[in-house]
mmCIF file of C-alpha atoms in Angstrom:
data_model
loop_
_atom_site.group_PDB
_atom_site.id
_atom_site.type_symbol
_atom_site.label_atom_id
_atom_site.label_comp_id
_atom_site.label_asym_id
_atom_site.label_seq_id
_atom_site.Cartn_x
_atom_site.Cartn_y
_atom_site.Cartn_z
ATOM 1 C CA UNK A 256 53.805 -75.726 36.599
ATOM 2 C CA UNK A 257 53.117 -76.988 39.889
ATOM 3 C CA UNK A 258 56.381 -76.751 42.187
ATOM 4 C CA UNK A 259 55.850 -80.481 43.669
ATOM 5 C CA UNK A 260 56.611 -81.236 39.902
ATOM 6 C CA UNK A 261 59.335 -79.165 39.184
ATOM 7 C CA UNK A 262 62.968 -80.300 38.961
ATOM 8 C CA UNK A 263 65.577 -77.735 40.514
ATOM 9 C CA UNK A 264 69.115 -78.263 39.695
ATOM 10 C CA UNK A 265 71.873 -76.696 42.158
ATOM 11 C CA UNK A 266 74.767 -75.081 40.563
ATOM 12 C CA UNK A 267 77.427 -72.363 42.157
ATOM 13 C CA UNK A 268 80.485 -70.117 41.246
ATOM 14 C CA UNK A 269 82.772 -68.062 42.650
ATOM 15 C CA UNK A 270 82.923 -64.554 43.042
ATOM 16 C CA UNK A 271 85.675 -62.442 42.724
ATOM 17 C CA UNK A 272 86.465 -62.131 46.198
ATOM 18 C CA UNK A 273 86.175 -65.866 46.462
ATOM 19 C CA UNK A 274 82.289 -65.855 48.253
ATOM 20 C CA UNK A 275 81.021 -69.055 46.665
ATOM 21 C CA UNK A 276 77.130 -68.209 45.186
ATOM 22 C CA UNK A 277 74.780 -70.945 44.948
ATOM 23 C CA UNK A 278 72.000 -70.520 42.986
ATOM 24 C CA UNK A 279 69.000 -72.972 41.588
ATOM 25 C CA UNK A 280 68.092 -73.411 37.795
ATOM 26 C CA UNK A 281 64.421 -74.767 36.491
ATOM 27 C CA UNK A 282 62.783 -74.764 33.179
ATOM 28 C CA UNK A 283 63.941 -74.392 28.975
ATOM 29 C CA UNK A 284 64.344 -71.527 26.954
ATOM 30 C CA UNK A 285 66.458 -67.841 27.171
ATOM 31 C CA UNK A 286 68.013 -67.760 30.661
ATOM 32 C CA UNK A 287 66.688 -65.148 33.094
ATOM 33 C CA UNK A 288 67.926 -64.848 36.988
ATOM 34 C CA UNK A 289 65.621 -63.511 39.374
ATOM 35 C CA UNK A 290 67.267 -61.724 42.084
ATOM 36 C CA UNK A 291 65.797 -61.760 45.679
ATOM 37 C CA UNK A 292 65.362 -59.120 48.179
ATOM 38 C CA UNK A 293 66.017 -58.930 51.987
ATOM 39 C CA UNK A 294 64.622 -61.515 54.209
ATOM 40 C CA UNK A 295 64.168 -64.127 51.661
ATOM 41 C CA UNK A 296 66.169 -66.614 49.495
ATOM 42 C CA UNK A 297 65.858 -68.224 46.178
ATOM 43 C CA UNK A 298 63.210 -70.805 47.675
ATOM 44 C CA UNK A 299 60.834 -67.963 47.847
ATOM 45 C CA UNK A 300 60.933 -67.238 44.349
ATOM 46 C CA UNK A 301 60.246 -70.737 43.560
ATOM 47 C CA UNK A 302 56.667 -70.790 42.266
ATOM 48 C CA UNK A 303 57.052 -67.715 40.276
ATOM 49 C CA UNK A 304 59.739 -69.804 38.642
ATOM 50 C CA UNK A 305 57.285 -72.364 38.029
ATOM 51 C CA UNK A 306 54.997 -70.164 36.182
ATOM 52 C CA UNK A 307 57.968 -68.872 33.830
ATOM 53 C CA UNK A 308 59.595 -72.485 32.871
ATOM 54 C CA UNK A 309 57.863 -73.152 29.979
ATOM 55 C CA UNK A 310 59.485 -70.373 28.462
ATOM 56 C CA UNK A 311 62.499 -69.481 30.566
ATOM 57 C CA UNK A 312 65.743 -71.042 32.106
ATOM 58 C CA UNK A 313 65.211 -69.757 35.190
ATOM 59 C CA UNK A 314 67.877 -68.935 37.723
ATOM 60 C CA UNK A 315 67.559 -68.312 41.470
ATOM 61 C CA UNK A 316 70.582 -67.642 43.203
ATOM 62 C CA UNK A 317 71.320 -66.874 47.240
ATOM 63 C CA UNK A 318 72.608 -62.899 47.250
ATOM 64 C CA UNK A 319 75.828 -63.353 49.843
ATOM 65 C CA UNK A 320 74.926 -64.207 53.359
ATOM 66 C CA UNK A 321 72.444 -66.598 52.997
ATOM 67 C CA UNK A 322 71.027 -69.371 51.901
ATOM 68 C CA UNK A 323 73.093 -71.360 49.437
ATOM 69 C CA UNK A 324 75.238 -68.248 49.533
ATOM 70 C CA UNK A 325 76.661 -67.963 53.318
ATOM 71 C CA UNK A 326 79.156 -65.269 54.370
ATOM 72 C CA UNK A 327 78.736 -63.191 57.765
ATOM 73 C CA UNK A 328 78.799 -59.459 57.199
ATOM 74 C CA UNK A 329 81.575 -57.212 56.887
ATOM 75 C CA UNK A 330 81.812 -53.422 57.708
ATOM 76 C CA UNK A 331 82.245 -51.631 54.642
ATOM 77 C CA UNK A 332 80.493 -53.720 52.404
ATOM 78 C CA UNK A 333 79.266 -52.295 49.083
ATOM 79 C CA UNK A 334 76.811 -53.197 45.881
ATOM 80 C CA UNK A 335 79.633 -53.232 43.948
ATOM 81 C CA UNK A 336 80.179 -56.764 45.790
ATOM 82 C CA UNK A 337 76.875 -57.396 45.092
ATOM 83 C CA UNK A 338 77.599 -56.774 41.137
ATOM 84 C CA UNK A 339 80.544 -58.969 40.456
ATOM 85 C CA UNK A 340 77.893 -61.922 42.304
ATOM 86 C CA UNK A 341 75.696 -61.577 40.207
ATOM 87 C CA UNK A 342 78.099 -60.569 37.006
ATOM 88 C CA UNK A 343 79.591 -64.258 37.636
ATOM 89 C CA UNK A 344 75.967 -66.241 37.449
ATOM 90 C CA UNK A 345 75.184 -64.275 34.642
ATOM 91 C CA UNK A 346 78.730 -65.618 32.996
ATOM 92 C CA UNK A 347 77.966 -68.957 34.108
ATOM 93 C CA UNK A 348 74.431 -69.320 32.743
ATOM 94 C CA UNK A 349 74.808 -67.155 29.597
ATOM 95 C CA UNK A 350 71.545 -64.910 30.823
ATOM 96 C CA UNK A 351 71.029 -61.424 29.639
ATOM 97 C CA UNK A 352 67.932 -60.511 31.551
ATOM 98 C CA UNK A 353 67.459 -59.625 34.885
ATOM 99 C CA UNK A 354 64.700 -59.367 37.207
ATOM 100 C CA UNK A 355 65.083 -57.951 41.087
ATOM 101 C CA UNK A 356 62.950 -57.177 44.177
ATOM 102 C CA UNK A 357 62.922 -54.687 46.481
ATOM 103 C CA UNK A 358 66.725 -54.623 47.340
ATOM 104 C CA UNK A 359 67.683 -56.616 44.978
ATOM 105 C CA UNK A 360 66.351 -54.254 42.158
ATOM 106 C CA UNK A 361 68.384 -51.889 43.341
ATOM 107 C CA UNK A 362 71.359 -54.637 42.463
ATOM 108 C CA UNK A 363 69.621 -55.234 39.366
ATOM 109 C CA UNK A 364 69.081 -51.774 38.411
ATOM 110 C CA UNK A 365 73.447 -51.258 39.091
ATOM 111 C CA UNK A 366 74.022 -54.135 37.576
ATOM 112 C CA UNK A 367 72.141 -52.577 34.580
ATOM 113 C CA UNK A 368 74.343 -49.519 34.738
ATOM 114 C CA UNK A 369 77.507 -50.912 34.825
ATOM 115 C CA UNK A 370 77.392 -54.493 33.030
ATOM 116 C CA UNK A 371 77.351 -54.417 29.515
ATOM 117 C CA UNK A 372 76.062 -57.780 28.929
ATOM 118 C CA UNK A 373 72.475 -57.079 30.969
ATOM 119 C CA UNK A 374 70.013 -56.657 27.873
ATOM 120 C CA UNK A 375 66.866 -56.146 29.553
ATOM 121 C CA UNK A 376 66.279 -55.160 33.494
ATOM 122 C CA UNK A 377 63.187 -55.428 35.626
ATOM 123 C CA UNK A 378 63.020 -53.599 38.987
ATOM 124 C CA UNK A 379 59.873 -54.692 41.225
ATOM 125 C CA UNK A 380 59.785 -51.752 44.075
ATOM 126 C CA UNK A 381 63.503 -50.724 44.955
ATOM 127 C CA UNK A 382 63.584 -48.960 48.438
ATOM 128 C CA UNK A 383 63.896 -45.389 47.346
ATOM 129 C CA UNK A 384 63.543 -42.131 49.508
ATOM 130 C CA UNK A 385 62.853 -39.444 48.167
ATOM 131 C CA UNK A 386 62.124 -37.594 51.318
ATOM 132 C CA UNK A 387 65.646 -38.928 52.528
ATOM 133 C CA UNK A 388 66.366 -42.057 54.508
ATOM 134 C CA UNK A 389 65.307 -42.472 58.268
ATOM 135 C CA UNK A 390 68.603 -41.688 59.802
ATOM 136 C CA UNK A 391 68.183 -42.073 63.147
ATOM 137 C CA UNK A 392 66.754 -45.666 62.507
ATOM 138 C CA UNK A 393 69.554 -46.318 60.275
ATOM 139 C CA UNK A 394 71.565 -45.049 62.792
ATOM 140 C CA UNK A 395 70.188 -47.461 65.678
ATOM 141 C CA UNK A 396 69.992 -50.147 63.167
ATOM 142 C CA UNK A 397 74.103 -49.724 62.741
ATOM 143 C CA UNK A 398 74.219 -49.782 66.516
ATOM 144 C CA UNK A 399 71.909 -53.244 66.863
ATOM 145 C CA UNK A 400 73.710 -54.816 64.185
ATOM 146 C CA UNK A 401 77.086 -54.268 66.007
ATOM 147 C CA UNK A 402 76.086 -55.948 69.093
ATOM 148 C CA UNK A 403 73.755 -58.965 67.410
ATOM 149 C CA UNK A 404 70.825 -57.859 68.491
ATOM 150 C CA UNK A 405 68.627 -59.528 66.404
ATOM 151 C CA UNK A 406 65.016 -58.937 67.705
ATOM 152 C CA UNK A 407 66.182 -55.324 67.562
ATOM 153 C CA UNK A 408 67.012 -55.594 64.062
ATOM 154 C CA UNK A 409 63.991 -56.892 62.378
ATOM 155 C CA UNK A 410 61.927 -54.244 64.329
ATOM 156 C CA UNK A 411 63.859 -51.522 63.474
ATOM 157 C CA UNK A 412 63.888 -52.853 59.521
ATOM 158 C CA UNK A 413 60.683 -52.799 59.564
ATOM 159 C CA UNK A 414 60.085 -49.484 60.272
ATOM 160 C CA UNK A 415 62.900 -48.359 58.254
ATOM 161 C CA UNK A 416 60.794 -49.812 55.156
ATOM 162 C CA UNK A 417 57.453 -48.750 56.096
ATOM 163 C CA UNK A 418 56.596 -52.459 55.433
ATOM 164 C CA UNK A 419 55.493 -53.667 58.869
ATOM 165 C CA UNK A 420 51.602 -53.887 60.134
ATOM 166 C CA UNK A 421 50.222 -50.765 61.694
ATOM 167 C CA UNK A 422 50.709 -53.172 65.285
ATOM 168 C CA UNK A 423 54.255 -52.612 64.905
ATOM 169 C CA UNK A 424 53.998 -48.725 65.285
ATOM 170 C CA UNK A 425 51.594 -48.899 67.981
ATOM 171 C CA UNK A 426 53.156 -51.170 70.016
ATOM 172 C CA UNK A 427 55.815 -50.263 72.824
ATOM 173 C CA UNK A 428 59.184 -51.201 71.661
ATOM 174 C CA UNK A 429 59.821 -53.058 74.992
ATOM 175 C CA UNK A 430 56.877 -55.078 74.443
ATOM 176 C CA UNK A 431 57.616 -55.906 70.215
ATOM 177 C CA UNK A 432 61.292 -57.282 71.699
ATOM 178 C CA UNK A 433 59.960 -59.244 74.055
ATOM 179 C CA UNK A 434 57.616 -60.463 71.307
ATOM 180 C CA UNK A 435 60.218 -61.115 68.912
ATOM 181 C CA UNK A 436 62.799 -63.156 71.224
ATOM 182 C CA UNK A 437 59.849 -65.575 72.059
ATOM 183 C CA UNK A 438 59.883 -65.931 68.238
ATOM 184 C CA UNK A 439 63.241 -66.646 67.438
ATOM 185 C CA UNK A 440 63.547 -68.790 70.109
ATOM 186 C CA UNK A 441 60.080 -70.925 69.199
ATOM 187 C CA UNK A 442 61.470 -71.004 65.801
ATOM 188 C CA UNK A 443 65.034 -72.035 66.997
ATOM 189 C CA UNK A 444 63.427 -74.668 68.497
ATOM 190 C CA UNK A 445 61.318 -76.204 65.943
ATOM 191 C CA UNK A 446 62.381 -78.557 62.891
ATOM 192 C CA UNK A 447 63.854 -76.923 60.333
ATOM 193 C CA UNK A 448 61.806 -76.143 57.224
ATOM 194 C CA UNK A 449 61.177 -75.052 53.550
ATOM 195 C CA UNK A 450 62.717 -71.689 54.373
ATOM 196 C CA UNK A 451 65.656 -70.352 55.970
ATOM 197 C CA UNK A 452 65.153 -69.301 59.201
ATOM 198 C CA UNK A 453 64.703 -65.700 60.905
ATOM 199 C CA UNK A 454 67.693 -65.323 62.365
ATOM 200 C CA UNK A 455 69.656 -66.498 59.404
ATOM 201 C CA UNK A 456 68.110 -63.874 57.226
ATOM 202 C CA UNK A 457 67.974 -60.893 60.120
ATOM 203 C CA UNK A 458 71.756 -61.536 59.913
ATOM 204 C CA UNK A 459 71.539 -60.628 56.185
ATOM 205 C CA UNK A 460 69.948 -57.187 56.633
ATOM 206 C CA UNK A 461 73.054 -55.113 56.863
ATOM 207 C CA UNK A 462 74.029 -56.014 53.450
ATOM 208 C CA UNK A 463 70.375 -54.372 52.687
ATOM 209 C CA UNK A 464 70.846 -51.362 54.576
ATOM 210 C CA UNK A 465 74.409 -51.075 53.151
ATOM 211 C CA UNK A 466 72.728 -50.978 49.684
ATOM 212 C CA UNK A 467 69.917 -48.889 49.936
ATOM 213 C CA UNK A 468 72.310 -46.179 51.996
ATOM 214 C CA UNK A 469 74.846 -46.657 48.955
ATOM 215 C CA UNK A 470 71.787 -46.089 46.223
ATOM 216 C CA UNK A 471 69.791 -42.751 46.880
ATOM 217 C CA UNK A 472 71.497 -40.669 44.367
ATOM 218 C CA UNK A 473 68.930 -41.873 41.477
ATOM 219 C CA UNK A 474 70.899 -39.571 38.786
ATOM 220 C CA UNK A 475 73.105 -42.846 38.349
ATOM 221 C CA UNK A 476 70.483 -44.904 36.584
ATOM 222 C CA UNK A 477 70.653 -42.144 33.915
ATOM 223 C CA UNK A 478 73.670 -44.478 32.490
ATOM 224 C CA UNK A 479 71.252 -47.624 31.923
ATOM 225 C CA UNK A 480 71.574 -48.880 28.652
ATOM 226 C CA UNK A 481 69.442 -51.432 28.872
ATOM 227 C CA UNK A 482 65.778 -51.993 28.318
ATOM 228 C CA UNK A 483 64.007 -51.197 31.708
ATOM 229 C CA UNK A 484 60.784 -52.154 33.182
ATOM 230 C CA UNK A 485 59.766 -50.780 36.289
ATOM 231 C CA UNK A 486 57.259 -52.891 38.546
ATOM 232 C CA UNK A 487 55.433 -51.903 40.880
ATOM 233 C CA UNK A 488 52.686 -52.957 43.518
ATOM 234 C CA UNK A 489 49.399 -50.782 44.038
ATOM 235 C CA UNK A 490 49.670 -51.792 48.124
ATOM 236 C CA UNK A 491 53.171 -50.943 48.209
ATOM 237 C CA UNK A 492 54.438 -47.941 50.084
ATOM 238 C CA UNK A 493 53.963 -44.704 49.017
ATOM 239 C CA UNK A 494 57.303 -43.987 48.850
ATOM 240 C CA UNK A 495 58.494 -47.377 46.722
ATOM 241 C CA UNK A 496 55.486 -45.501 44.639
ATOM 242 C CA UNK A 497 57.188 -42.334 44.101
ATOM 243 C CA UNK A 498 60.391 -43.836 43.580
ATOM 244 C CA UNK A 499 59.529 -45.641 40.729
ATOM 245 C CA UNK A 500 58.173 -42.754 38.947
ATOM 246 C CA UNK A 501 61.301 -40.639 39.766
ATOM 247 C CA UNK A 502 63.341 -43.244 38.151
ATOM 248 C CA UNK A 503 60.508 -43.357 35.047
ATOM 249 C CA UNK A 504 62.346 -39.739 34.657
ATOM 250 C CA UNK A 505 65.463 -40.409 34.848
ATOM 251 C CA UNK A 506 65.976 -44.134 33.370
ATOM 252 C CA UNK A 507 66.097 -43.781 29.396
ATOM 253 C CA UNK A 508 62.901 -45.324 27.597
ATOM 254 C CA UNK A 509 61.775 -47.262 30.989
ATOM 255 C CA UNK A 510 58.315 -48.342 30.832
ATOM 256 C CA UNK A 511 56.551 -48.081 34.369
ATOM 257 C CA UNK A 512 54.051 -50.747 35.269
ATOM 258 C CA UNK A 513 51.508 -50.611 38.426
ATOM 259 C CA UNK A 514 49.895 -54.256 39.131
ATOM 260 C CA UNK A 515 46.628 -53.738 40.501
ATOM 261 C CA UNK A 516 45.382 -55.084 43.882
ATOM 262 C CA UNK A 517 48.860 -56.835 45.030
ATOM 263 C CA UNK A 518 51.730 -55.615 47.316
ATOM 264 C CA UNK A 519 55.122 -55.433 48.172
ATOM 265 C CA UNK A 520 55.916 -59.319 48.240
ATOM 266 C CA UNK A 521 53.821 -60.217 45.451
ATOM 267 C CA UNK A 522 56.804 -62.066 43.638
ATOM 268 C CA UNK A 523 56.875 -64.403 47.029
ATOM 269 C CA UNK A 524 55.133 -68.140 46.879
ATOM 270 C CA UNK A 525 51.688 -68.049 48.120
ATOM 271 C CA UNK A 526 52.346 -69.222 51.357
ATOM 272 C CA UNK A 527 54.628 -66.388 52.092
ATOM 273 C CA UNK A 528 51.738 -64.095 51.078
ATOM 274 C CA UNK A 529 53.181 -63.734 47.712
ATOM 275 C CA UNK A 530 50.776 -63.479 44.347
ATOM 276 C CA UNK A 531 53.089 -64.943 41.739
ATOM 277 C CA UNK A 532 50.219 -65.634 39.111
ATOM 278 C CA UNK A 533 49.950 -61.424 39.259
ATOM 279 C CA UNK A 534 53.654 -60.984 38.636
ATOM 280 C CA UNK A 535 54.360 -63.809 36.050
ATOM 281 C CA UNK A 536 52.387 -62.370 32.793
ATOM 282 C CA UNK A 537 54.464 -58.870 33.240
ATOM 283 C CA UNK A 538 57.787 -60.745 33.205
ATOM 284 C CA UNK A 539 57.043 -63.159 30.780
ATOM 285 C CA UNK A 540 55.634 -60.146 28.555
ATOM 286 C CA UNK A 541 58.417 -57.866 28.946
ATOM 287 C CA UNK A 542 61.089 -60.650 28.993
ATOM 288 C CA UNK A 543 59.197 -62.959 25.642
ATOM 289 C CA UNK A 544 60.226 -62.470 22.204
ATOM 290 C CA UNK A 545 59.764 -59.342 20.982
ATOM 291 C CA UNK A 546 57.291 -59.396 17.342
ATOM 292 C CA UNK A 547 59.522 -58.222 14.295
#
């Protein structure tokens, strides 16, 4: 369905430490929530959304710190924040299935492990590395977050997930700052728009980088009950690559799917280089009625 036709209703709850979750519904049929990953909200799942509610209630909600989902960042956080946030839509909205990018498959994939109620899971490239995380950019990434130093966090994010253009590594650092600032403060200056801003969702990344330090030890996922698909992107990183099939060996029964041609953000609208119409027929497979 075309989004300028769709009808989003706005709905929250409460977590159990009281952080309010907002989260946007569309469409008829078995409820499934799609769960966003860093440096996006539910808005960017909206046209996938589209494509899945003729079949599927689905729900988008804000992960904490953003969006419809606001909370600044507190040292010590952990996924198991992240769980009971997502345990509570799923209460609310009755759903069972669970789809999750990059981050927020690792929350999915936890959520799978440790929540009873989540019948079937789908994890689109969660950030694992296998050759160990970057520790010294963690490291300075701690040290930028501490201070608010935004520009210095989005750089240093995106080298951390090997997601950033080949510019960004040839660049001087001094220079990709500089760049940045101008950014932020062009941005800060213009009206606001469809999406949250930058600097609202660089504010964000710790709770990513919290997660993904919490979520190496794969041998966890060995406890997932449920049915498992895991989605990946042929242009994604080679390490999202090899994480997925470490966690083919270690997930009972998952089922491992590579779509051809697309990326990283392929679950994003269009306009945010996403390539929904790729992503859609996998989910609405793997999520549909199942033949007798």
């Amino acid at each position: 369905m075309p989004t300028s036709l769709l009808t989003l209703t706005d709905a929250a709850v409460i977590s159990t430490d009281k952080t309010r979750i907002g989260y946007r519904s569309v469409g008829t049929g078995p409820a499934l929530v799609l769960v966003q990953g860093a440096m996006g909200t539910c808005e960017n799942f909206v046209e996938l959304a589209g494509m899945l509610s003729d079949s599927f209630t689905v729900i988008l909600p804000d992960r904490r710190g953003r969006g419809l989902s606001p909370r600044p960042f507190e040292p010590g956080h952990q996924v198991a924040r992240d769980v009971e946030d997502l345990a509570a839509v799923l209460d609310a909205t009755g759903a069972t299935d669970v789809f999750g990018l990059s981050t927020g498959a690792l929350v999915a994939l936890e959520a799978a492990r440790v929540l009873p109620g989540i019948r079937r899971v789908a994890a689109f490239d969660p950030p694992v590395y296998l050759d160990g995380l970057p520790d010294r950019l963690i490291a300075r990434f701690h040290r930028e977050a501490a201070r608010g130093d935004v520009p210095g966090m989005l750089i240093t994010s995106m080298k951390v997930t090997r997601l950033a253009p080949r510019l960004v590594e040839l660049v001087p650092r001094r220079l990709l700052e500089a760049g940045m600032r101008l950014f932020l403060r062009r941005e800060a200056r213009g009206e606001p728009g469809r999406y949250a801003s930058t600097d609202e969702l660089a504010r964000a990344l710790p709770y990513e980088v919290a997660i993904v330090e919490e979520l190496q030890d794969l041998v966890r996922f060995a406890a997932i009950d449920a049915e498992t698909l895991l989605l990946g992107a042929e242009h994604s990183p080679a390490y999202m690559r090899a994480g997925l099939a470490a966690l083919a060996g270690i997930i009972p029964a998952a089922e491992r799917v590579e779509l051809a041609g697309v990326g990283h953000g392929a679950a994003w609208n269009a306009d945010q280089g996403g390539e929904p119409q790729a992503v859609a027929p996998a989910l609405r497979r793997f999520f549909g009625p199942r033949p007798d």
